[in-house]
Amino acid sequence: MLKRGLILVGTGFGFVLAALAVIQFSGVIPPVEMSGHGWFAFLLGAGLCIILSVGLFALAFFSNRAGYDEISDPSTQSDEQIDIRIG
């Protein structure tokens, strides 16, 4: 599982770097000087966005898989559960 996750994260970073290379070398956007700090901040932000999106997707996936997202049927609940909910 960890190996698969690392492969996905590496692939995501690869796509980000490929997009940066296309933008940099396409000549569509005039060259802009950016310091090393700017590149570091840009890559850090992109990396954190990828990590956040992977984490949120995993949370939704495991929540659904554990049954937390199932619609509950009030007619199948016991009286004790209904009393707790009411008051």
Short mmCIF file of C-alpha atoms in Angstrom, two decimals:
data_model
loop_
_atom_site.label_atom_id
_atom_site.label_comp_id
_atom_site.label_asym_id
_atom_site.label_seq_id
_atom_site.Cartn_x
_atom_site.Cartn_y
_atom_site.Cartn_z
CA MET A 1 0.00 0.00 0.00
CA LEU A 2 2.80 2.41 0.89
CA LYS A 3 4.71 1.55 -2.26
CA ARG A 4 1.63 2.27 -4.38
CA GLY A 5 1.12 5.60 -2.60
CA LEU A 6 4.72 6.61 -3.19
CA ILE A 7 4.37 5.75 -6.86
CA LEU A 8 1.25 7.93 -7.10
CA VAL A 9 2.92 10.84 -5.31
CA GLY A 10 5.98 10.52 -7.53
CA THR A 11 3.77 10.48 -10.61
CA GLY A 12 2.00 13.62 -9.39
CA PHE A 13 5.29 15.42 -8.88
CA GLY A 14 6.38 14.23 -12.32
CA PHE A 15 3.30 15.80 -13.90
CA VAL A 16 3.93 19.07 -12.07
CA LEU A 17 7.55 19.14 -13.22
CA ALA A 18 6.52 18.28 -16.79
CA ALA A 19 3.99 21.13 -16.78
CA LEU A 20 6.64 23.51 -15.48
CA ALA A 21 9.03 22.41 -18.22
CA VAL A 22 6.40 22.93 -20.92
CA ILE A 23 5.59 26.40 -19.62
CA GLN A 24 9.25 27.32 -19.24
CA PHE A 25 10.46 26.13 -22.64
CA SER A 26 7.39 26.77 -24.81
CA GLY A 27 8.13 30.47 -25.21
CA VAL A 28 4.45 31.38 -24.91
CA ILE A 29 5.05 33.25 -21.68
CA PRO A 30 7.96 35.67 -21.70
CA PRO A 31 10.81 34.62 -19.42
CA VAL A 32 10.48 35.89 -15.88
CA GLU A 33 13.30 35.75 -13.40
CA MET A 34 12.29 33.93 -10.26
CA SER A 35 14.65 33.42 -7.37
CA GLY A 36 15.36 30.09 -5.76
CA HIS A 37 13.06 31.09 -2.91
CA GLY A 38 10.23 31.65 -5.39
CA TRP A 39 10.73 28.23 -6.97
CA PHE A 40 10.93 26.63 -3.54
CA ALA A 41 7.66 28.28 -2.49
CA PHE A 42 5.98 27.29 -5.76
CA LEU A 43 7.05 23.65 -5.51
CA LEU A 44 6.20 23.51 -1.81
CA GLY A 45 2.71 24.84 -2.52
CA ALA A 46 2.17 22.40 -5.39
CA GLY A 47 3.40 19.51 -3.27
CA LEU A 48 1.20 20.41 -0.33
CA CYS A 49 -1.83 20.72 -2.63
CA ILE A 50 -1.17 17.23 -3.97
CA ILE A 51 -0.73 15.82 -0.47
CA LEU A 52 -3.91 17.53 0.73
CA SER A 53 -5.97 16.27 -2.22
CA VAL A 54 -4.66 12.71 -1.80
CA GLY A 55 -5.45 12.83 1.92
CA LEU A 56 -8.97 14.14 1.41
CA PHE A 57 -9.67 11.58 -1.30
CA ALA A 58 -8.41 8.78 0.96
CA LEU A 59 -10.57 10.08 3.80
CA ALA A 60 -13.67 10.04 1.60
CA PHE A 61 -12.80 6.59 0.25
CA PHE A 62 -12.24 4.97 3.65
CA SER A 63 -15.26 6.72 5.15
CA ASN A 64 -17.45 5.26 2.43
CA ARG A 65 -15.82 1.86 2.75
CA ALA A 66 -16.35 1.76 6.53
CA GLY A 67 -20.05 2.50 6.07
CA TYR A 68 -20.10 5.95 7.64
CA ASP A 69 -21.74 7.39 4.54
CA GLU A 70 -24.65 4.94 4.44
CA ILE A 71 -28.14 6.38 4.75
CA SER A 72 -29.63 5.19 8.00
CA ASP A 73 -33.18 3.90 8.15
CA PRO A 74 -34.95 5.23 11.27
CA SER A 75 -37.36 2.28 11.29
CA THR A 76 -34.50 -0.16 11.96
CA GLN A 77 -33.10 1.68 15.01
CA SER A 78 -33.76 0.41 18.52
CA ASP A 79 -35.77 2.40 21.06
CA GLU A 80 -32.60 3.09 23.05
CA GLN A 81 -30.94 4.74 20.05
CA ILE A 82 -34.03 6.88 19.44
CA ASP A 83 -34.16 7.96 23.13
CA ILE A 84 -30.51 8.98 23.07
CA ARG A 85 -31.08 11.06 19.96
CA ILE A 86 -34.20 12.78 21.31
CA GLY A 87 -32.91 13.82 24.59
#
